[in-house]
Short mmCIF file of C-alpha atoms (C1' of nucleotides) in Angstrom, two decimals:
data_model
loop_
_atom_site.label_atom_id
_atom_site.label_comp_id
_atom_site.label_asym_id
_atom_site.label_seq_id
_atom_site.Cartn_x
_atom_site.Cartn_y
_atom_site.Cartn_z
CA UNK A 287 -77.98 39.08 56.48
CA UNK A 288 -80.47 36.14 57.74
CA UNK A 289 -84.06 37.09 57.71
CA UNK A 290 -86.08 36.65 61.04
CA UNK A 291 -89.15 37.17 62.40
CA UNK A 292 -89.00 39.16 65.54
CA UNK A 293 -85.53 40.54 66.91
CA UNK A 294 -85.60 42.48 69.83
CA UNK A 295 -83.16 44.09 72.30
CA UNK A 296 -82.69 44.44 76.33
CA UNK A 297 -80.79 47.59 77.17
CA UNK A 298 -79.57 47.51 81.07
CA UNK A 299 -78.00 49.75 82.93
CA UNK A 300 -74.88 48.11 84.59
CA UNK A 301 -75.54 47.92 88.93
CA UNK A 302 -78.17 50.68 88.28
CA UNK A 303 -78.37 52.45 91.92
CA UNK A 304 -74.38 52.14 92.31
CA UNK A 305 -74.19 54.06 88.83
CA UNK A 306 -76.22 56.51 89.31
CA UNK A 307 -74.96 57.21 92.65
CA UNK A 308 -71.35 57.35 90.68
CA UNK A 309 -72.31 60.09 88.26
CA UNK A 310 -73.11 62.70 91.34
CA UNK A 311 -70.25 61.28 93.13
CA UNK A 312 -67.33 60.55 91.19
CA UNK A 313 -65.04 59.50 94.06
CA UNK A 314 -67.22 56.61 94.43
CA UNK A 315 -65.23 55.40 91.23
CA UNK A 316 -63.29 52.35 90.65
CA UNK A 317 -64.60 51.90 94.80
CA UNK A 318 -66.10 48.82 96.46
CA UNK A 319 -69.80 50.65 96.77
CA UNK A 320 -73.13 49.23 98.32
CA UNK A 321 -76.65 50.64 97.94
CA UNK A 322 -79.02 49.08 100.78
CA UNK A 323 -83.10 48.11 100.48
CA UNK A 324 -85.42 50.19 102.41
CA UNK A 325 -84.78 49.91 106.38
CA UNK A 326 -81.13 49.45 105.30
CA UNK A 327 -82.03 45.88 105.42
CA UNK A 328 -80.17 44.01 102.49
CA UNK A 329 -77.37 44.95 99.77
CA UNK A 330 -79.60 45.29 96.33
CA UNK A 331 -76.90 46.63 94.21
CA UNK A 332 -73.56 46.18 94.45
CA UNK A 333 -70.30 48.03 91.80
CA UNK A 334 -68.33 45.21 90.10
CA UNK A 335 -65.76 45.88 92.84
CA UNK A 336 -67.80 45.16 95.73
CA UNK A 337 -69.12 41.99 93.74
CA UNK A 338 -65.68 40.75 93.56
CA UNK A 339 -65.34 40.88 97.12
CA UNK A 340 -68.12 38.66 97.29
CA UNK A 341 -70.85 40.47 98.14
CA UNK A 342 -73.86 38.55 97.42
CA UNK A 343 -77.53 40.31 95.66
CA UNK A 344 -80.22 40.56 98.81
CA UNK A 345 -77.63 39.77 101.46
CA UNK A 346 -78.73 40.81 104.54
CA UNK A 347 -75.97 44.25 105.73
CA UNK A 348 -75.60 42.78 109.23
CA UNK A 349 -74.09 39.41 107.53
CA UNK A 350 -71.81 41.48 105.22
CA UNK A 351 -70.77 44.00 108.10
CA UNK A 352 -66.72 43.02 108.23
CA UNK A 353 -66.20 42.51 105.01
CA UNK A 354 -67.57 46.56 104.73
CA UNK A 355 -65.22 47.17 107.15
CA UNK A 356 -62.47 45.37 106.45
CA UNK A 357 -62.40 46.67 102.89
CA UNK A 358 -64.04 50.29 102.99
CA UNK A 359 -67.17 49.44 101.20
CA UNK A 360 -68.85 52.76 100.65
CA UNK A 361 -72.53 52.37 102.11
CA UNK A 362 -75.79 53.69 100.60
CA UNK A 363 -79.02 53.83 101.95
CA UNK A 364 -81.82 53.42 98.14
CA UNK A 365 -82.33 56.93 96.82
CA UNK A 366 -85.00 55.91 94.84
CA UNK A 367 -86.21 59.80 93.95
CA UNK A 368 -82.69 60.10 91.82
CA UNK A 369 -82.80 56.91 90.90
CA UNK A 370 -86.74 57.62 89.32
CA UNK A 371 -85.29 60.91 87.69
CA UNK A 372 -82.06 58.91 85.91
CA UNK A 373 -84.25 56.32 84.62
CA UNK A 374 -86.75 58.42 83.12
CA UNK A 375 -84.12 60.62 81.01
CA UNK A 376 -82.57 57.02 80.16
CA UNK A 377 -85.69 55.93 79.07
CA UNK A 378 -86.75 59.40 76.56
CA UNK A 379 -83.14 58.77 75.15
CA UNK A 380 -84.09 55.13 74.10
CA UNK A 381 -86.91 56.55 72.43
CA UNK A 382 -84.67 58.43 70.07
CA UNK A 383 -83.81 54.97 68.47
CA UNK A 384 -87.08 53.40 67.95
CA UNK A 385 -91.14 54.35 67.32
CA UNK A 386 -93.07 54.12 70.73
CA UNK A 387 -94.80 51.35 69.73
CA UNK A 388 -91.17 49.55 69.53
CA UNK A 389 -90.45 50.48 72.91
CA UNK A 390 -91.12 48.65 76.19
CA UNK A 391 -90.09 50.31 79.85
CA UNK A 392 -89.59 46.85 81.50
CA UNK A 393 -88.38 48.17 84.72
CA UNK A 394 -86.15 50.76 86.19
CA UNK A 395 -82.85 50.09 84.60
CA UNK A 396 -84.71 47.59 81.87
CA UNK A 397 -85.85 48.59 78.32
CA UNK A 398 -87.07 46.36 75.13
CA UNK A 399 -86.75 47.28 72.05
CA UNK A 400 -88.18 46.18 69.20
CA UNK A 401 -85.84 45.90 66.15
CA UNK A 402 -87.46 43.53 63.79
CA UNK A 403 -88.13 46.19 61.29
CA UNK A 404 -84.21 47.42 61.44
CA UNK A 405 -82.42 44.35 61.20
CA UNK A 406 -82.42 43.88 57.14
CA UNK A 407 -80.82 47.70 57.15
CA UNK A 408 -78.36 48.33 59.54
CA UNK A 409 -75.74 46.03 61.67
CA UNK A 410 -77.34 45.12 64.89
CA UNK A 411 -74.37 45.28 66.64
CA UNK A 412 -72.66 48.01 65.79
CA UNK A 413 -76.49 49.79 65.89
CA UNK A 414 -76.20 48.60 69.84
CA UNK A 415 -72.98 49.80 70.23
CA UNK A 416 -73.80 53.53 69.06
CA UNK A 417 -76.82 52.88 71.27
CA UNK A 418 -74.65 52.80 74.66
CA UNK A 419 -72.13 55.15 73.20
CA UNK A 420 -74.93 57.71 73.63
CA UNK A 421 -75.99 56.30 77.18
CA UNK A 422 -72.77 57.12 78.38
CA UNK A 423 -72.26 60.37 76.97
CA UNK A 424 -75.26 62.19 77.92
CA UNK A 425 -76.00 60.75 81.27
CA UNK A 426 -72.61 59.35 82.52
CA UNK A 427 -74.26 55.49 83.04
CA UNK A 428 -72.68 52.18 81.62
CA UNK A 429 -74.92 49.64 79.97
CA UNK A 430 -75.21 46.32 78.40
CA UNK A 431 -77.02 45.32 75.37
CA UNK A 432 -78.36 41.64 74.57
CA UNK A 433 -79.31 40.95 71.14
CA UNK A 434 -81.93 38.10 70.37
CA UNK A 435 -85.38 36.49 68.66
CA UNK A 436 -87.47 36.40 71.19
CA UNK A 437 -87.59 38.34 74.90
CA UNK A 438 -85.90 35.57 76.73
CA UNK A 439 -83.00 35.33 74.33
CA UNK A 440 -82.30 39.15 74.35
CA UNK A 441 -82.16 38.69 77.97
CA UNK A 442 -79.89 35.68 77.97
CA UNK A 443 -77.71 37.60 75.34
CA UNK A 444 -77.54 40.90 77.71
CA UNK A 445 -76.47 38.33 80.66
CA UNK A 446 -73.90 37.19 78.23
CA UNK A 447 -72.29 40.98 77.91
CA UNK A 448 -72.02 41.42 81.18
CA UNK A 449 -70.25 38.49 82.29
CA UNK A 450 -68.18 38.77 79.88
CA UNK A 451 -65.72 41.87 79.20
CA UNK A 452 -64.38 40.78 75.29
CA UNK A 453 -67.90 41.46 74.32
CA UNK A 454 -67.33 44.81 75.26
CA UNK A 455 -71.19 45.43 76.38
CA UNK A 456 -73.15 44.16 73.56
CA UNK A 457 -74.13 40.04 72.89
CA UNK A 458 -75.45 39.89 69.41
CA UNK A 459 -76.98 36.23 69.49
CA UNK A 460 -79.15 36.57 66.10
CA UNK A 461 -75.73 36.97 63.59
CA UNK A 462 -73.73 34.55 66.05
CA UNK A 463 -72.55 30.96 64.81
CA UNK A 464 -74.55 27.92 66.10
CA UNK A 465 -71.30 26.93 67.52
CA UNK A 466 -70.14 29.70 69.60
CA UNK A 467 -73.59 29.64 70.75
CA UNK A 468 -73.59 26.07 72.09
CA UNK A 469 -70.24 26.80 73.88
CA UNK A 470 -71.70 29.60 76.21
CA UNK A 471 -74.46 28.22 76.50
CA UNK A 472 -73.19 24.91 78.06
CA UNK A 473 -71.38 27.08 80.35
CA UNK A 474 -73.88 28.86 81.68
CA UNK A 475 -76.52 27.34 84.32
CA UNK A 476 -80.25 26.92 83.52
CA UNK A 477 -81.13 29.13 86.85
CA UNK A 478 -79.84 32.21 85.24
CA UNK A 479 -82.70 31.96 81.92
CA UNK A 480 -85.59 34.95 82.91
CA UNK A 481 -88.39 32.46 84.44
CA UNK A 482 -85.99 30.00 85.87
CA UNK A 483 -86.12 31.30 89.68
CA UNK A 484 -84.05 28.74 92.28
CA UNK A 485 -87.12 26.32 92.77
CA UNK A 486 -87.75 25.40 88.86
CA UNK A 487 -83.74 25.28 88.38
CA UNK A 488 -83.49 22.60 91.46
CA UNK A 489 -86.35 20.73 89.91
CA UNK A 490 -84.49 21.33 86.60
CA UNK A 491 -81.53 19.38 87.49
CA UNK A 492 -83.34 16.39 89.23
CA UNK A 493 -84.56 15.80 85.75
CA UNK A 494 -80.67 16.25 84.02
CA UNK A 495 -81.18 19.85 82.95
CA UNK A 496 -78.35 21.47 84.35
CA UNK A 497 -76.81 24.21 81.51
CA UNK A 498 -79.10 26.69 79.10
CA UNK A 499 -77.67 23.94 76.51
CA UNK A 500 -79.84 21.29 77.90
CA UNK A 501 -82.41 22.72 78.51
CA UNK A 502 -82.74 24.58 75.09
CA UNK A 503 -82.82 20.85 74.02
CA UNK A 504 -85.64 19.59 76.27
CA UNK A 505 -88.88 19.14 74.94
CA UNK A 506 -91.22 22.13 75.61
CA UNK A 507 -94.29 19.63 76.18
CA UNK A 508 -92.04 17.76 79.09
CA UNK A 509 -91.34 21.16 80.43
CA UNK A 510 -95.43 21.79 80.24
CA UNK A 511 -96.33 18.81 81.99
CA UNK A 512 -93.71 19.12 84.47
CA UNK A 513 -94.23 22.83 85.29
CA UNK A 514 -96.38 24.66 83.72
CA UNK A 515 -97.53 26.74 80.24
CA UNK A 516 -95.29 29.65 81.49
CA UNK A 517 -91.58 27.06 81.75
CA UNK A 518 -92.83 26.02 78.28
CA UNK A 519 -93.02 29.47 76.79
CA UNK A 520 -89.73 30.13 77.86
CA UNK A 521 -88.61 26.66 76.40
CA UNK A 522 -89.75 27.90 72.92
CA UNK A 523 -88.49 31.33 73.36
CA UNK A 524 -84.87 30.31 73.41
CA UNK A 525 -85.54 28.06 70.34
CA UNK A 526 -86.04 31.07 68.39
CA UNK A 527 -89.78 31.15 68.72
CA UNK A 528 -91.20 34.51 70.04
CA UNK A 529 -93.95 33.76 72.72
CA UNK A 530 -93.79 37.23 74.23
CA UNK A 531 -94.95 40.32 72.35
CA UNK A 532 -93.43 43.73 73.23
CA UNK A 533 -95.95 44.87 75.70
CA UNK A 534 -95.87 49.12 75.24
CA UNK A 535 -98.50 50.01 76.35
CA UNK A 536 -99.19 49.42 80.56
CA UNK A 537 -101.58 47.10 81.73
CA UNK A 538 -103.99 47.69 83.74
CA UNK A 539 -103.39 47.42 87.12
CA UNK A 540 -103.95 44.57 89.60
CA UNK A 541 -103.29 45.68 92.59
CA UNK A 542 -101.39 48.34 95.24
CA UNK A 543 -99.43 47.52 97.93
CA UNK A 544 -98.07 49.66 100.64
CA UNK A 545 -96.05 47.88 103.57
CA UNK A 546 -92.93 48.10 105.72
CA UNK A 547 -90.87 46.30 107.85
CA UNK A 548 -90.80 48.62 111.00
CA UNK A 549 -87.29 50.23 112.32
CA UNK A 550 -88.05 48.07 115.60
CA UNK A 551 -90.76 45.23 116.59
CA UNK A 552 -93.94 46.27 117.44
CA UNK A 553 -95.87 44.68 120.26
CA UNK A 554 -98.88 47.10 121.05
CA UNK A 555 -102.22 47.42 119.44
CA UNK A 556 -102.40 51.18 119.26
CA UNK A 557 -98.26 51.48 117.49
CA UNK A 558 -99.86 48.67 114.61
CA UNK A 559 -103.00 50.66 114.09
CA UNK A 560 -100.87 54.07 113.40
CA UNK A 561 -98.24 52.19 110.66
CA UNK A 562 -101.86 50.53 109.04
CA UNK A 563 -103.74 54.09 108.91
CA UNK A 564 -100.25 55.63 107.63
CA UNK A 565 -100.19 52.70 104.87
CA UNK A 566 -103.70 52.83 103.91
CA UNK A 567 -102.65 56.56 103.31
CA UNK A 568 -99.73 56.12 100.84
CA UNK A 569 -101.76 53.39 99.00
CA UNK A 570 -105.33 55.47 98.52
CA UNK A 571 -103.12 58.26 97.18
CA UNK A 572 -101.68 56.17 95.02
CA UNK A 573 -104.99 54.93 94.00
CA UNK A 574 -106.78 58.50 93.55
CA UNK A 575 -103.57 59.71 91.69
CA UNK A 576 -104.02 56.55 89.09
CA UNK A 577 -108.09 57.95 88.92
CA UNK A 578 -108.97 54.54 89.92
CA UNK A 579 -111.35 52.82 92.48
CA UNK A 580 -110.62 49.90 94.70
CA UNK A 581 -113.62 46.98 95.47
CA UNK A 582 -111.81 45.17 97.81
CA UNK A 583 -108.73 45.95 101.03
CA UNK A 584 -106.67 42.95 102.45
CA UNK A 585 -104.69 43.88 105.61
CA UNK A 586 -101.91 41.66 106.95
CA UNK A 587 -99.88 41.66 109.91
CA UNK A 588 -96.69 39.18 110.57
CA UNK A 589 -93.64 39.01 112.86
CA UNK A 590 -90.44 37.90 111.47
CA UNK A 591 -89.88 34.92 109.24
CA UNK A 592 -86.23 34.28 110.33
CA UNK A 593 -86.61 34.55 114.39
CA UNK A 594 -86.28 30.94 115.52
CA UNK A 595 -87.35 31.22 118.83
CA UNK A 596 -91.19 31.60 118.03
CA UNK A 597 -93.14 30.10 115.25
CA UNK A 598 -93.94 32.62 111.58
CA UNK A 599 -97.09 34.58 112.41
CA UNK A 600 -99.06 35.82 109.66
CA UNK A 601 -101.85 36.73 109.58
CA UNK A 602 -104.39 38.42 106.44
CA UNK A 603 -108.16 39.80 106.50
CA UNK A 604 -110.01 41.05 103.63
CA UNK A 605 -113.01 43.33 103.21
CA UNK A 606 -115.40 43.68 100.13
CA UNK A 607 -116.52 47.23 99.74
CA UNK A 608 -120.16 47.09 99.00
CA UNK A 609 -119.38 49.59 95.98
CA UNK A 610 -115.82 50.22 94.95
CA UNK A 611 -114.24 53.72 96.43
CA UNK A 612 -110.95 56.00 96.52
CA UNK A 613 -112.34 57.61 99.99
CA UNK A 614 -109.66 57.11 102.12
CA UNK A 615 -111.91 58.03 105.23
CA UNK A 616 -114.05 54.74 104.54
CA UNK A 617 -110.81 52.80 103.80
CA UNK A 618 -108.34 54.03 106.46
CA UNK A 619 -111.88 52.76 108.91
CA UNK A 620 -111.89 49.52 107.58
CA UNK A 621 -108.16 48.89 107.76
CA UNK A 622 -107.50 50.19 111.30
CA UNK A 623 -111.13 47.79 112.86
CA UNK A 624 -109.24 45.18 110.53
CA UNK A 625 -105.81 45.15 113.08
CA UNK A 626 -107.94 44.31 116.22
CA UNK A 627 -108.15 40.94 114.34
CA UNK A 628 -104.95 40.97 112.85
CA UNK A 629 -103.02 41.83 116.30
CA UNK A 630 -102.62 38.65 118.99
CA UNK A 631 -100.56 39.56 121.84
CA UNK A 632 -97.50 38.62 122.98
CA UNK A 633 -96.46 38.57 119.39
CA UNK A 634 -93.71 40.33 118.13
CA UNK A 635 -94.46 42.59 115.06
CA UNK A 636 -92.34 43.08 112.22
CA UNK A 637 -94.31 44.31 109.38
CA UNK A 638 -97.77 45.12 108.49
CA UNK A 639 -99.63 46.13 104.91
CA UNK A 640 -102.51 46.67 103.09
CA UNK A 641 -103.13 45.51 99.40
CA UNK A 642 -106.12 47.27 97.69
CA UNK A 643 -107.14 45.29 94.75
CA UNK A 644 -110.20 44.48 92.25
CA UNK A 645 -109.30 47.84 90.87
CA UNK A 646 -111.88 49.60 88.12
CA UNK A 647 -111.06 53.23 86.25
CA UNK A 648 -113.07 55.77 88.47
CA UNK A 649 -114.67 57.26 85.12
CA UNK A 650 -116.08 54.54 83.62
CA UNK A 651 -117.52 52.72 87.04
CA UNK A 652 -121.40 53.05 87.33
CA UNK A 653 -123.10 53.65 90.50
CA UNK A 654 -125.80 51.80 91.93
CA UNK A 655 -129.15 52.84 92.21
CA UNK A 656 -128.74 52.95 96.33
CA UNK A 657 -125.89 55.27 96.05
CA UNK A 658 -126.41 59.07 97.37
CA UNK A 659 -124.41 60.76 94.81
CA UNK A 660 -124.88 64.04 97.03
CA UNK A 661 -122.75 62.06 99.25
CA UNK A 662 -119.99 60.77 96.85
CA UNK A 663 -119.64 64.08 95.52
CA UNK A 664 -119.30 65.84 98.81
CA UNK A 665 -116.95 63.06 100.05
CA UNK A 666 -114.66 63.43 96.55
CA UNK A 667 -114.42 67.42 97.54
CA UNK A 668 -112.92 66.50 101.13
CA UNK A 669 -110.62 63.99 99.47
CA UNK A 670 -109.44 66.37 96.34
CA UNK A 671 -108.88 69.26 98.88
CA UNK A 672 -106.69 66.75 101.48
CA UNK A 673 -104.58 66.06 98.15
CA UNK A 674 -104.34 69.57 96.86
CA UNK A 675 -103.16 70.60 100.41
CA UNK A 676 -100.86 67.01 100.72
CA UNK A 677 -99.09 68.26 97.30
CA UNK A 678 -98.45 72.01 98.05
CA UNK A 679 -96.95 71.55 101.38
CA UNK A 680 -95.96 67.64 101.96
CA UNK A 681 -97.46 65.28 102.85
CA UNK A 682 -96.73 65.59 106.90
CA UNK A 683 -98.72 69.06 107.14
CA UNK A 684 -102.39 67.21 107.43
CA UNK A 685 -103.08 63.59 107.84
CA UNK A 686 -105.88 60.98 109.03
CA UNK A 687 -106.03 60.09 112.43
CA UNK A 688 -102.41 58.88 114.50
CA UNK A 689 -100.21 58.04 111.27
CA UNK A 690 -98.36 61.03 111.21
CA UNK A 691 -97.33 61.44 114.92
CA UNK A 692 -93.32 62.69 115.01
CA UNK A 693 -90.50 60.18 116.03
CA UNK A 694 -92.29 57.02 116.22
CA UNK A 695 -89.96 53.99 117.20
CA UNK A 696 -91.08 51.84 114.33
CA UNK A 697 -90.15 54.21 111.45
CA UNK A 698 -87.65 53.04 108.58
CA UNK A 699 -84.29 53.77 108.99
CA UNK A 700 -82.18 55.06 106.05
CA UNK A 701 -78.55 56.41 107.65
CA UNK A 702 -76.95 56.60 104.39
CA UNK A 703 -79.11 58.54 101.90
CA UNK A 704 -77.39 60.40 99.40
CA UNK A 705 -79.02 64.16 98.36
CA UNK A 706 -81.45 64.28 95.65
CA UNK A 707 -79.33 65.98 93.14
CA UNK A 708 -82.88 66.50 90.89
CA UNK A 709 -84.47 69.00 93.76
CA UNK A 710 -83.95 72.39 94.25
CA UNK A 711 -82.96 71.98 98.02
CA UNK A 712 -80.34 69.50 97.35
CA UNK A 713 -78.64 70.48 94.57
CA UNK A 714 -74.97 69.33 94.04
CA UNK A 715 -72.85 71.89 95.40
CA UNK A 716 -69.26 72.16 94.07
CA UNK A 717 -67.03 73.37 96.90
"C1'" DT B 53 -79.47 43.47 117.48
"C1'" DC B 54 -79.68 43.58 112.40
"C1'" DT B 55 -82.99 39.68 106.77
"C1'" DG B 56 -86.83 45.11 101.26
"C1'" DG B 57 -90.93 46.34 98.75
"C1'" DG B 58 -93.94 46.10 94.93
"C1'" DG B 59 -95.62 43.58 91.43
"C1'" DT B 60 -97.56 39.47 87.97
"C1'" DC B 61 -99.21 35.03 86.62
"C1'" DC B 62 -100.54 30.11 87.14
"C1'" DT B 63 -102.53 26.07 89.41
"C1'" DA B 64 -105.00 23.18 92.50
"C1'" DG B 65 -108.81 22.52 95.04
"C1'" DG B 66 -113.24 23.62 97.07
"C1'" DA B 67 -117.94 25.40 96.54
"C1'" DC B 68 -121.68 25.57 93.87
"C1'" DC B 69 -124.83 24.76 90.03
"C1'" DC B 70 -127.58 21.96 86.85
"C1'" DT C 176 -128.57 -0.09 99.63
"C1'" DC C 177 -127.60 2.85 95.85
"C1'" DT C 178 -124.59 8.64 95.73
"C1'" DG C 179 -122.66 11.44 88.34
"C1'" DG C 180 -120.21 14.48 85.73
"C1'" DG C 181 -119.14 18.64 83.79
"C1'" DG C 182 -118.77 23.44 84.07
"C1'" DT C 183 -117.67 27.92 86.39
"C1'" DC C 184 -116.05 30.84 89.84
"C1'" DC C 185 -113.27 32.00 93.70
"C1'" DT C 186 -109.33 31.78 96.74
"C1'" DA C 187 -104.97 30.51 98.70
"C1'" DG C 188 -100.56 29.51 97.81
"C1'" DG C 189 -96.53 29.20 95.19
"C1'" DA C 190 -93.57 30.51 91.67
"C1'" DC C 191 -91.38 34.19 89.25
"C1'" DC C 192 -89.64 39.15 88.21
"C1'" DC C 193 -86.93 43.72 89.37
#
DNA sequence: TCTGGGGTCCTAGGACCC
DNA sequence: TCTGGGGTCCTAGGACCC
């Protein structure tokens, strides 16, 4: 077998949500079946049958609404709890294959693998094919493997399996002939290579490159000067040349964001001050429960990009804490004085959010020498006891100021959500 | 009527400094 | 009248990803 440097492998779970509402639900089989984003707002993942039907990814429901009908699309609002729980135990059983250093958890239904030190041993592909064999078996989900030297060509090779069925789930490009190669790759459009989004694959073909064939032959320092270092990393990654290492171990974070489109439009002050203070919540208690500390808080406030009648409004303020903090009494304060500037009347409000970033780890951040660290640590006991009491009996039971008022008109609809079959109050019950 | 949410990275351009 | 050049830092905006 050829010798190479790096090979690595993208496992991917085949329309993730749709599967793993299938193994709870096995009448949804061989059925034209939908799951929606949050609000119900737009199709994210559709089964192979509703695809054929031509259901497009991110089309808005309303747009898709007869076609649903017309053919008895099964509708799902995102159950993202079961979906969480699936992709962990998917996950643990990938780690069965390789060390944890050879292991990268690229996203929910995404894993890397590292394989460079297998591939003078074994058979990559029949090693990928045992690999979904056991997939299916112990958790019931179908998946695609994509064989290749670099990141990018392991994802081009799993796009490759799952458009087409005679590979039956696993694209080994590595141990593939040159020619072969060339064919599907002339068939296949530039847009679909990871880091080609629909702007750079427009620009793409102005300048000729219209298949993965040309552009695997254009020069990576054209691509640099025309876009950027990133479109010339990708350039050399399908040539073979790895550019991207394995990244298993998580970065630190950048930033958290917490917003939502509302149910309905929101026009009054007081309504956009409750959704901010009920944001600020969810994203301080995602920063505490990370242990880290936030320096600065943007708020934003828009109405909707697609209503013609009245121009986009956006608008964004940002605060820098004096010192960084997790207190969500002095954030929820500055985020709910920052709406008076972000609201305008007679606007229409469609969503609102808060982004906390120029995050630092809380144990390694020094005060300053004006800090009253009788304060901090009486503050930190008022926000450890509103967590210990938020995680023993939900997170509606005590809350900061108007967020957590009952039947507000702007909260996010979700008519279709299927039972967490991973919680004790929901388990599947077989009648 | 109805169009998700949460992320990352890169670049250009302005402000500022010496 | 004449008005440099290079470096750094920050921010906004745009592109991408799932």
């Amino acid at each position: 077998m050829q010798h190479h440097n790096k090979i690595f492998a993208l496992v991917d779970i085949n329309n993730c949500y749709v599967s793993c509402e299938r193994v709870f639900n096995p009448s949804l089989n061989n059925k034209p079946v939908i799951v929606l984003s949050n609000n119900d707002g737009c199709a994210v993942a559709r089964s192979q049958e509703a695809k054929d039907l031509g259901i497009k990814m991110a089309v808005p429901f309303f747009q898709i609404k007869d076609i649903v009908e017309k053919h008895q699309v099964h509708v799902l609002s995102s159950n993202y709890a079961l979906y969480a729980e699936m992709s962990r135990r998917f996950m643990q059983l990938l780690a069965d294959f390789v060390t944890p250093q050879e292991q990268e958890v690229y996203s929910i239904d995404e894993c890397f693998l590292d394989l460079s030190a297998y591939a003078e041993h074994i058979n990559l592909t029949d090693h990928a094919h045992s690999i979904l064999k056991r997939v299916f078996r112990w958790l019931g989900l179908p998946a695609c493997i994509g064989v290749g030297r670099s990141k990018t060509e392991a994802k081009l090779a799993n796009h490759i399996a799952k458009k087409n069925k005679y590979f039956n789930g696993v694209c080994n490009l590595v141990d593939m002939d040159p020619c072969s190669i060339e064919g599907l790759y002339q068939t296949i459009d530039a847009g679909e290579v990871w880091g080609i989004g629909r702007k750079h694959a427009k620009k793409l073909a102005s300048l000729g490159i219209h298949s993965v064939m040309d552009f695997s032959m254009a020069s990576p320092e054209m691509l640099r000067k025309q876009f950027s270092v990133v479109m010339q990393r990708t350039s050399m990654e399908l040539q073979g040349i790895s550019c991207m290492q394995l990244e298993n171990a998580p970065k630190a974070r950048q930033q958290i964001i917490a917003s939502r489109s509302f149910g309905h439009r929101i026009t009054e002050l007081e309504d956009l001050k409750e959704a901010m203070s009920l944001y600020v919540q969810d994203a301080v208690s995602r920063l505490r429960s990370e242990k880290l500390l936030c320096g600065c808080l943007l708020g934003f406030a828009q109405s909707s990009p697609f209503d013609p009648s009245k121009p986009f409004y956006n608008q964004t303020r940002s605060y820098t804490l004096p010192e960084p903090t997790d207190n969500l009494l002095i954030l929820s304060k500055i985020a709910t004085n920052m709406v008076n500037e972000l609201y305008a009347q007679d606007v229409t409000f469609k969503k609102c959010g808060v982004i906390l970033t120029c995050l630092e780890p809380k144990h390694t951040h020094t005060h300053d020498i004006f800090t009253d660290l009788h304060d901090c640590n009486a503050s930190d006991d008022l926000m450890n006891s509103l967590d210990k009491i938020q995680h023993k009996f939900g997170k509606t039971k005590l809350a900061l100021g108007a967020s957590m008022l009952p039947n507000r008109t702007w909260k996010m609809s979700r008519s279709q959500l299927s039972q967490n079959y991973f919680s004790w109050n929901e388990l599947l019950k077989i009648e």
